[in-house]
Amino acid sequence: DAGITQSPRYKITETGRQVTLMCHQTWSHSYMFWYRQDLGHGLRLIYYSAAADITDKGEVPDGYVVSRSKTENFPLTLESATRSQTSVYFCASSETRVGGEKLFFGSGTQLSVL
Amino acid sequence: GNSVTQMEGPVTLSEEAFLTINCTYTATGYPSLFWYVQYPGEGLQLLLKATKADDKGSNKGFEATYRKETTSFHLEKGSVQVSDSAVYFCALVHSGTYKYIFGTGTRLKVLA
């Protein structure tokens, strides 16, 4: 199906474990983003990517790693999970044309770190 | 720096009531302004946008006007429905930067 998909939908892990959240889009959008959503903070940008092999830090990048070897995939890795990383994570993509800044969101991954 | 401030929720209304959700922003230059909506268990989706001063964005009966003089982008709807129950996010982005600044979200609950 066309669109942007995230997996898993729910994940429970333990402190110190490595976790990877997957994101796949079928539109060939150049820009992709990872946000975390926390009560009282709204959405905060973790990392973004302008194209394959081009990534940059957002507002809250500490403890996270991203890669983008292919345009359609943008995985987010928590190298050593901490309780403060319990959150809902959203992947999004966007076209590159001026005025095309509309974000297309996945359905989210709810992560609990115990 | 750039920021977006939304009214605290939750907002609880009866069906067919008038809705206003306030949003003000701080930004240099002339950002584009957006309202996104998040239904339960889903990701955000664009509701409406405005790209310059005095523009009015509208969609599904919702409206918001880009007010440069008051740095505001308040969301309104004349008659809400139960199906409008969701969380609404105000956001801004400067053209070409793709770095959105989101407000904290306002939860709307509409009672039948």
PDB file of C-alpha atoms in Angstrom:
ATOM      1  CA  ASP A   1       0.000   0.000   0.000  1.00  0.00           C
ATOM      2  CA  ALA A   2       1.169   3.527  -0.709  1.00  0.00           C
ATOM      3  CA  GLY A   3       2.022   5.764   2.207  1.00  0.00           C
ATOM      4  CA  ILE A   4       4.287   5.832   5.201  1.00  0.00           C
ATOM      5  CA  THR A   5       4.434   2.854   7.520  1.00  0.00           C
ATOM      6  CA  GLN A   6       6.075   2.377  10.879  1.00  0.00           C
ATOM      7  CA  SER A   7       6.930  -0.793  12.726  1.00  0.00           C
ATOM      8  CA  PRO A   8       6.508  -2.082  15.278  1.00  0.00           C
ATOM      9  CA  ARG A   9       3.278  -0.463  16.437  1.00  0.00           C
ATOM     10  CA  TYR A  10       4.066  -1.215  20.079  1.00  0.00           C
ATOM     11  CA  LYS A  11       7.371  -2.114  21.714  1.00  0.00           C
ATOM     12  CA  ILE A  12       8.332  -2.898  25.282  1.00  0.00           C
ATOM     13  CA  THR A  13      12.020  -3.118  26.111  1.00  0.00           C
ATOM     14  CA  GLU A  14      14.366  -2.908  29.064  1.00  0.00           C
ATOM     15  CA  THR A  15      16.836  -0.266  30.077  1.00  0.00           C
ATOM     16  CA  GLY A  16      20.147  -0.672  28.265  1.00  0.00           C
ATOM     17  CA  ARG A  17      18.792  -2.633  25.307  1.00  0.00           C
ATOM     18  CA  GLN A  18      19.217  -1.526  21.723  1.00  0.00           C
ATOM     19  CA  VAL A  19      15.978  -0.873  19.880  1.00  0.00           C
ATOM     20  CA  THR A  20      15.365   0.003  16.233  1.00  0.00           C
ATOM     21  CA  LEU A  21      12.178   1.606  14.994  1.00  0.00           C
ATOM     22  CA  MET A  22      11.469   1.235  11.310  1.00  0.00           C
ATOM     23  CA  CYS A  23       9.989   3.728   8.875  1.00  0.00           C
ATOM     24  CA  HIS A  24       9.198   3.148   5.205  1.00  0.00           C
ATOM     25  CA  GLN A  25       7.614   5.501   2.665  1.00  0.00           C
ATOM     26  CA  THR A  26       6.484   4.800  -0.874  1.00  0.00           C
ATOM     27  CA  TRP A  27       6.268   8.330  -2.280  1.00  0.00           C
ATOM     28  CA  SER A  28      10.010   8.888  -2.857  1.00  0.00           C
ATOM     29  CA  HIS A  29       9.834  12.022  -0.720  1.00  0.00           C
ATOM     30  CA  SER A  30      13.286  13.453  -0.178  1.00  0.00           C
ATOM     31  CA  TYR A  31      12.748  14.659   3.377  1.00  0.00           C
ATOM     32  CA  MET A  32      12.085  12.326   6.288  1.00  0.00           C
ATOM     33  CA  PHE A  33      11.774  13.115   9.980  1.00  0.00           C
ATOM     34  CA  TRP A  34      11.592  11.451  13.367  1.00  0.00           C
ATOM     35  CA  TYR A  35       9.563  13.075  16.132  1.00  0.00           C
ATOM     36  CA  ARG A  36       8.759  12.058  19.651  1.00  0.00           C
ATOM     37  CA  GLN A  37       5.472  12.994  21.261  1.00  0.00           C
ATOM     38  CA  ASP A  38       5.305  13.563  25.002  1.00  0.00           C
ATOM     39  CA  LEU A  39       2.579  15.049  27.150  1.00  0.00           C
ATOM     40  CA  GLY A  40       3.201  18.741  27.706  1.00  0.00           C
ATOM     41  CA  HIS A  41       5.835  18.934  24.981  1.00  0.00           C
ATOM     42  CA  GLY A  42       3.913  18.298  21.811  1.00  0.00           C
ATOM     43  CA  LEU A  43       6.128  16.990  19.025  1.00  0.00           C
ATOM     44  CA  ARG A  44       9.870  17.389  19.185  1.00  0.00           C
ATOM     45  CA  LEU A  45      12.206  16.713  16.273  1.00  0.00           C
ATOM     46  CA  ILE A  46      14.850  14.066  16.920  1.00  0.00           C
ATOM     47  CA  TYR A  47      16.561  13.760  13.522  1.00  0.00           C
ATOM     48  CA  TYR A  48      15.781  14.554   9.945  1.00  0.00           C
ATOM     49  CA  SER A  49      17.139  13.621   6.556  1.00  0.00           C
ATOM     50  CA  ALA A  50      17.145  15.681   3.363  1.00  0.00           C
ATOM     51  CA  ALA A  51      18.057  12.742   1.111  1.00  0.00           C
ATOM     52  CA  ALA A  52      19.746   9.358   1.171  1.00  0.00           C
ATOM     53  CA  ASP A  53      22.996   9.539   3.150  1.00  0.00           C
ATOM     54  CA  ILE A  54      22.209  13.055   4.427  1.00  0.00           C
ATOM     55  CA  THR A  55      21.022  13.317   8.016  1.00  0.00           C
ATOM     56  CA  ASP A  56      21.068  16.041  10.651  1.00  0.00           C
ATOM     57  CA  LYS A  57      20.186  16.528  14.289  1.00  0.00           C
ATOM     58  CA  GLY A  58      16.965  18.020  15.459  1.00  0.00           C
ATOM     59  CA  GLU A  59      15.979  19.393  18.841  1.00  0.00           C
ATOM     60  CA  VAL A  60      16.474  16.231  20.967  1.00  0.00           C
ATOM     61  CA  PRO A  61      19.012  13.903  19.265  1.00  0.00           C
ATOM     62  CA  ASP A  62      20.901  12.582  22.306  1.00  0.00           C
ATOM     63  CA  GLY A  63      20.699   8.808  22.689  1.00  0.00           C
ATOM     64  CA  TYR A  64      19.454   8.242  19.141  1.00  0.00           C
ATOM     65  CA  VAL A  65      21.114   7.218  15.887  1.00  0.00           C
ATOM     66  CA  VAL A  66      19.677   7.311  12.363  1.00  0.00           C
ATOM     67  CA  SER A  67      20.729   6.113   8.955  1.00  0.00           C
ATOM     68  CA  ARG A  68      19.347   6.519   5.466  1.00  0.00           C
ATOM     69  CA  SER A  69      20.984   4.273   2.918  1.00  0.00           C
ATOM     70  CA  LYS A  70      17.850   4.229   0.736  1.00  0.00           C
ATOM     71  CA  THR A  71      15.410   7.054   0.055  1.00  0.00           C
ATOM     72  CA  GLU A  72      12.419   5.044   1.259  1.00  0.00           C
ATOM     73  CA  ASN A  73      13.759   3.882   4.630  1.00  0.00           C
ATOM     74  CA  PHE A  74      14.720   5.894   7.685  1.00  0.00           C
ATOM     75  CA  PRO A  75      15.292   3.700  10.768  1.00  0.00           C
ATOM     76  CA  LEU A  76      15.757   5.173  14.235  1.00  0.00           C
ATOM     77  CA  THR A  77      17.956   3.333  16.724  1.00  0.00           C
ATOM     78  CA  LEU A  78      18.102   3.771  20.465  1.00  0.00           C
ATOM     79  CA  GLU A  79      21.584   2.446  21.197  1.00  0.00           C
ATOM     80  CA  SER A  80      21.031   1.927  24.937  1.00  0.00           C
ATOM     81  CA  ALA A  81      17.435   2.611  25.885  1.00  0.00           C
ATOM     82  CA  THR A  82      16.618   4.689  28.957  1.00  0.00           C
ATOM     83  CA  ARG A  83      13.305   5.215  30.770  1.00  0.00           C
ATOM     84  CA  SER A  84      13.249   8.820  29.595  1.00  0.00           C
ATOM     85  CA  GLN A  85      12.940   7.505  26.042  1.00  0.00           C
ATOM     86  CA  THR A  86       9.515   6.053  26.785  1.00  0.00           C
ATOM     87  CA  SER A  87       7.379   7.934  24.289  1.00  0.00           C
ATOM     88  CA  VAL A  88       5.353   7.746  21.107  1.00  0.00           C
ATOM     89  CA  TYR A  89       7.573   8.051  18.050  1.00  0.00           C
ATOM     90  CA  PHE A  90       6.350   9.366  14.720  1.00  0.00           C
ATOM     91  CA  CYS A  91       8.047   9.188  11.378  1.00  0.00           C
ATOM     92  CA  ALA A  92       7.081  11.734   8.733  1.00  0.00           C
ATOM     93  CA  SER A  93       8.019  12.646   5.184  1.00  0.00           C
ATOM     94  CA  SER A  94       7.724  15.721   3.003  1.00  0.00           C
ATOM     95  CA  GLU A  95       8.159  16.803  -0.580  1.00  0.00           C
ATOM     96  CA  THR A  96      10.966  19.190  -1.408  1.00  0.00           C
ATOM     97  CA  ARG A  97       9.188  21.751  -3.549  1.00  0.00           C
ATOM     98  CA  VAL A  98       8.686  25.242  -2.148  1.00  0.00           C
ATOM     99  CA  GLY A  99       5.269  25.386  -0.543  1.00  0.00           C
ATOM    100  CA  GLY A 100       5.278  21.635  -0.235  1.00  0.00           C
ATOM    101  CA  GLU A 101       6.130  21.522   3.405  1.00  0.00           C
ATOM    102  CA  LYS A 102       3.100  19.392   4.281  1.00  0.00           C
ATOM    103  CA  LEU A 103       4.147  16.539   6.510  1.00  0.00           C
ATOM    104  CA  PHE A 104       2.822  13.032   6.007  1.00  0.00           C
ATOM    105  CA  PHE A 105       2.890  11.025   9.227  1.00  0.00           C
ATOM    106  CA  GLY A 106       3.005   7.357  10.013  1.00  0.00           C
ATOM    107  CA  SER A 107       0.727   5.881  12.673  1.00  0.00           C
ATOM    108  CA  GLY A 108       3.422   5.931  15.322  1.00  0.00           C
ATOM    109  CA  THR A 109       5.334   3.499  17.518  1.00  0.00           C
ATOM    110  CA  GLN A 110       4.508   3.429  21.205  1.00  0.00           C
ATOM    111  CA  LEU A 111       7.724   2.556  23.049  1.00  0.00           C
ATOM    112  CA  SER A 112       7.921   1.651  26.720  1.00  0.00           C
ATOM    113  CA  VAL A 113      11.312   1.298  28.388  1.00  0.00           C
ATOM    114  CA  LEU A 114      11.103  -0.570  31.691  1.00  0.00           C
TER     115      LEU A 114
ATOM    116  CA  GLY B   1      13.835  31.692  18.788  1.00  0.00           C
ATOM    117  CA  ASN B   2      10.704  30.474  17.042  1.00  0.00           C
ATOM    118  CA  SER B   3       7.874  29.158  19.169  1.00  0.00           C
ATOM    119  CA  VAL B   4       4.190  28.291  19.073  1.00  0.00           C
ATOM    120  CA  THR B   5       1.824  28.660  22.021  1.00  0.00           C
ATOM    121  CA  GLN B   6      -1.566  26.975  22.163  1.00  0.00           C
ATOM    122  CA  MET B   7      -4.336  27.185  24.687  1.00  0.00           C
ATOM    123  CA  GLU B   8      -4.318  24.486  27.333  1.00  0.00           C
ATOM    124  CA  GLY B   9      -6.814  21.708  26.992  1.00  0.00           C
ATOM    125  CA  PRO B  10      -8.844  19.723  27.230  1.00  0.00           C
ATOM    126  CA  VAL B  11     -11.678  21.612  25.612  1.00  0.00           C
ATOM    127  CA  THR B  12     -15.058  19.968  26.105  1.00  0.00           C
ATOM    128  CA  LEU B  13     -18.024  21.095  23.993  1.00  0.00           C
ATOM    129  CA  SER B  14     -21.492  19.907  23.200  1.00  0.00           C
ATOM    130  CA  GLU B  15     -22.313  18.913  19.629  1.00  0.00           C
ATOM    131  CA  GLU B  16     -23.104  21.929  17.394  1.00  0.00           C
ATOM    132  CA  ALA B  17     -21.245  24.347  19.676  1.00  0.00           C
ATOM    133  CA  PHE B  18     -18.819  26.946  18.313  1.00  0.00           C
ATOM    134  CA  LEU B  19     -15.141  26.104  18.596  1.00  0.00           C
ATOM    135  CA  THR B  20     -12.131  28.358  19.009  1.00  0.00           C
ATOM    136  CA  ILE B  21      -8.650  27.069  19.758  1.00  0.00           C
ATOM    137  CA  ASN B  22      -6.147  29.859  20.238  1.00  0.00           C
ATOM    138  CA  CYS B  23      -2.674  29.780  18.730  1.00  0.00           C
ATOM    139  CA  THR B  24      -0.022  32.479  18.830  1.00  0.00           C
ATOM    140  CA  TYR B  25       3.492  32.339  17.496  1.00  0.00           C
ATOM    141  CA  THR B  26       6.890  33.978  17.767  1.00  0.00           C
ATOM    142  CA  ALA B  27       9.019  33.930  14.653  1.00  0.00           C
ATOM    143  CA  THR B  28      11.309  36.020  12.515  1.00  0.00           C
ATOM    144  CA  GLY B  29      10.197  36.776   9.000  1.00  0.00           C
ATOM    145  CA  TYR B  30       7.070  35.260   7.488  1.00  0.00           C
ATOM    146  CA  PRO B  31       6.596  31.609   8.307  1.00  0.00           C
ATOM    147  CA  SER B  32       3.851  29.385   6.962  1.00  0.00           C
ATOM    148  CA  LEU B  33       1.285  28.378   9.584  1.00  0.00           C
ATOM    149  CA  PHE B  34      -0.507  25.068   9.912  1.00  0.00           C
ATOM    150  CA  TRP B  35      -3.105  23.200  11.882  1.00  0.00           C
ATOM    151  CA  TYR B  36      -2.674  19.454  12.149  1.00  0.00           C
ATOM    152  CA  VAL B  37      -5.189  17.060  13.680  1.00  0.00           C
ATOM    153  CA  GLN B  38      -4.488  13.761  15.430  1.00  0.00           C
ATOM    154  CA  TYR B  39      -7.334  11.289  15.824  1.00  0.00           C
ATOM    155  CA  PRO B  40      -7.003   8.599  18.502  1.00  0.00           C
ATOM    156  CA  GLY B  41      -4.354   6.028  17.685  1.00  0.00           C
ATOM    157  CA  GLU B  42      -3.250   7.755  14.499  1.00  0.00           C
ATOM    158  CA  GLY B  43      -0.511  10.030  13.237  1.00  0.00           C
ATOM    159  CA  LEU B  44      -1.030  13.704  12.586  1.00  0.00           C
ATOM    160  CA  GLN B  45      -2.653  14.851   9.371  1.00  0.00           C
ATOM    161  CA  LEU B  46      -2.795  18.291   7.839  1.00  0.00           C
ATOM    162  CA  LEU B  47      -6.061  20.106   8.500  1.00  0.00           C
ATOM    163  CA  LEU B  48      -5.346  23.496   6.934  1.00  0.00           C
ATOM    164  CA  LYS B  49      -2.570  25.948   6.255  1.00  0.00           C
ATOM    165  CA  ALA B  50      -1.854  29.584   5.386  1.00  0.00           C
ATOM    166  CA  THR B  51       1.343  30.833   3.830  1.00  0.00           C
ATOM    167  CA  LYS B  52       1.130  34.631   4.116  1.00  0.00           C
ATOM    168  CA  ALA B  53      -0.481  37.374   6.160  1.00  0.00           C
ATOM    169  CA  ASP B  54      -4.289  37.650   5.891  1.00  0.00           C
ATOM    170  CA  ASP B  55      -4.554  34.253   4.179  1.00  0.00           C
ATOM    171  CA  LYS B  56      -7.425  32.124   5.407  1.00  0.00           C
ATOM    172  CA  GLY B  57      -6.988  28.375   5.459  1.00  0.00           C
ATOM    173  CA  SER B  58     -10.128  26.227   5.501  1.00  0.00           C
ATOM    174  CA  ASN B  59     -11.049  22.565   5.414  1.00  0.00           C
ATOM    175  CA  LYS B  60     -13.924  20.385   6.690  1.00  0.00           C
ATOM    176  CA  GLY B  61     -15.684  23.436   8.162  1.00  0.00           C
ATOM    177  CA  PHE B  62     -12.580  24.566  10.081  1.00  0.00           C
ATOM    178  CA  GLU B  63     -11.021  27.963   9.401  1.00  0.00           C
ATOM    179  CA  ALA B  64      -7.988  29.929  10.543  1.00  0.00           C
ATOM    180  CA  THR B  65      -6.685  33.326   9.450  1.00  0.00           C
ATOM    181  CA  TYR B  66      -3.012  34.303   9.440  1.00  0.00           C
ATOM    182  CA  ARG B  67      -2.872  37.500  11.511  1.00  0.00           C
ATOM    183  CA  LYS B  68       0.563  39.086  11.298  1.00  0.00           C
ATOM    184  CA  GLU B  69      -0.355  42.056  13.499  1.00  0.00           C
ATOM    185  CA  THR B  70      -1.368  39.818  16.426  1.00  0.00           C
ATOM    186  CA  THR B  71       0.935  36.893  15.485  1.00  0.00           C
ATOM    187  CA  SER B  72      -2.032  34.552  15.755  1.00  0.00           C
ATOM    188  CA  PHE B  73      -3.629  31.687  13.838  1.00  0.00           C
ATOM    189  CA  HIS B  74      -6.721  30.734  15.818  1.00  0.00           C
ATOM    190  CA  LEU B  75      -8.713  27.688  14.730  1.00  0.00           C
ATOM    191  CA  GLU B  76     -12.500  28.034  14.489  1.00  0.00           C
ATOM    192  CA  LYS B  77     -15.467  25.909  13.553  1.00  0.00           C
ATOM    193  CA  GLY B  78     -19.054  27.009  13.653  1.00  0.00           C
ATOM    194  CA  SER B  79     -20.655  23.725  14.653  1.00  0.00           C
ATOM    195  CA  VAL B  80     -18.573  20.864  16.001  1.00  0.00           C
ATOM    196  CA  GLN B  81     -19.464  17.189  15.710  1.00  0.00           C
ATOM    197  CA  VAL B  82     -18.573  14.215  17.879  1.00  0.00           C
ATOM    198  CA  SER B  83     -16.271  13.074  15.083  1.00  0.00           C
ATOM    199  CA  ASP B  84     -14.168  16.228  15.566  1.00  0.00           C
ATOM    200  CA  SER B  85     -12.911  14.879  18.893  1.00  0.00           C
ATOM    201  CA  ALA B  86      -9.133  14.796  18.487  1.00  0.00           C
ATOM    202  CA  VAL B  87      -5.939  16.606  19.409  1.00  0.00           C
ATOM    203  CA  TYR B  88      -5.188  19.737  17.390  1.00  0.00           C
ATOM    204  CA  PHE B  89      -1.672  21.039  16.832  1.00  0.00           C
ATOM    205  CA  CYS B  90      -0.685  24.473  15.637  1.00  0.00           C
ATOM    206  CA  ALA B  91       2.666  24.674  13.867  1.00  0.00           C
ATOM    207  CA  LEU B  92       4.921  26.934  11.863  1.00  0.00           C
ATOM    208  CA  VAL B  93       7.699  26.427   9.347  1.00  0.00           C
ATOM    209  CA  HIS B  94       9.834  28.774   7.341  1.00  0.00           C
ATOM    210  CA  SER B  95       9.652  28.042   3.639  1.00  0.00           C
ATOM    211  CA  GLY B  96      12.414  25.723   2.478  1.00  0.00           C
ATOM    212  CA  THR B  97      13.643  24.826   5.976  1.00  0.00           C
ATOM    213  CA  TYR B  98      11.325  21.864   6.688  1.00  0.00           C
ATOM    214  CA  LYS B  99      11.942  22.343  10.410  1.00  0.00           C
ATOM    215  CA  TYR B 100       8.517  22.521  11.940  1.00  0.00           C
ATOM    216  CA  ILE B 101       7.866  24.067  15.320  1.00  0.00           C
ATOM    217  CA  PHE B 102       4.789  22.495  16.921  1.00  0.00           C
ATOM    218  CA  GLY B 103       2.635  23.693  19.754  1.00  0.00           C
ATOM    219  CA  THR B 104       1.877  21.336  22.630  1.00  0.00           C
ATOM    220  CA  GLY B 105      -1.508  20.339  21.232  1.00  0.00           C
ATOM    221  CA  THR B 106      -5.072  20.952  22.436  1.00  0.00           C
ATOM    222  CA  ARG B 107      -7.371  18.041  23.080  1.00  0.00           C
ATOM    223  CA  LEU B 108     -10.979  18.549  21.972  1.00  0.00           C
ATOM    224  CA  LYS B 109     -13.791  16.383  23.253  1.00  0.00           C
ATOM    225  CA  VAL B 110     -17.239  16.803  21.740  1.00  0.00           C
ATOM    226  CA  LEU B 111     -20.190  15.324  23.599  1.00  0.00           C
ATOM    227  CA  ALA B 112     -23.382  14.140  21.894  1.00  0.00           C
TER     228      ALA B 112
END
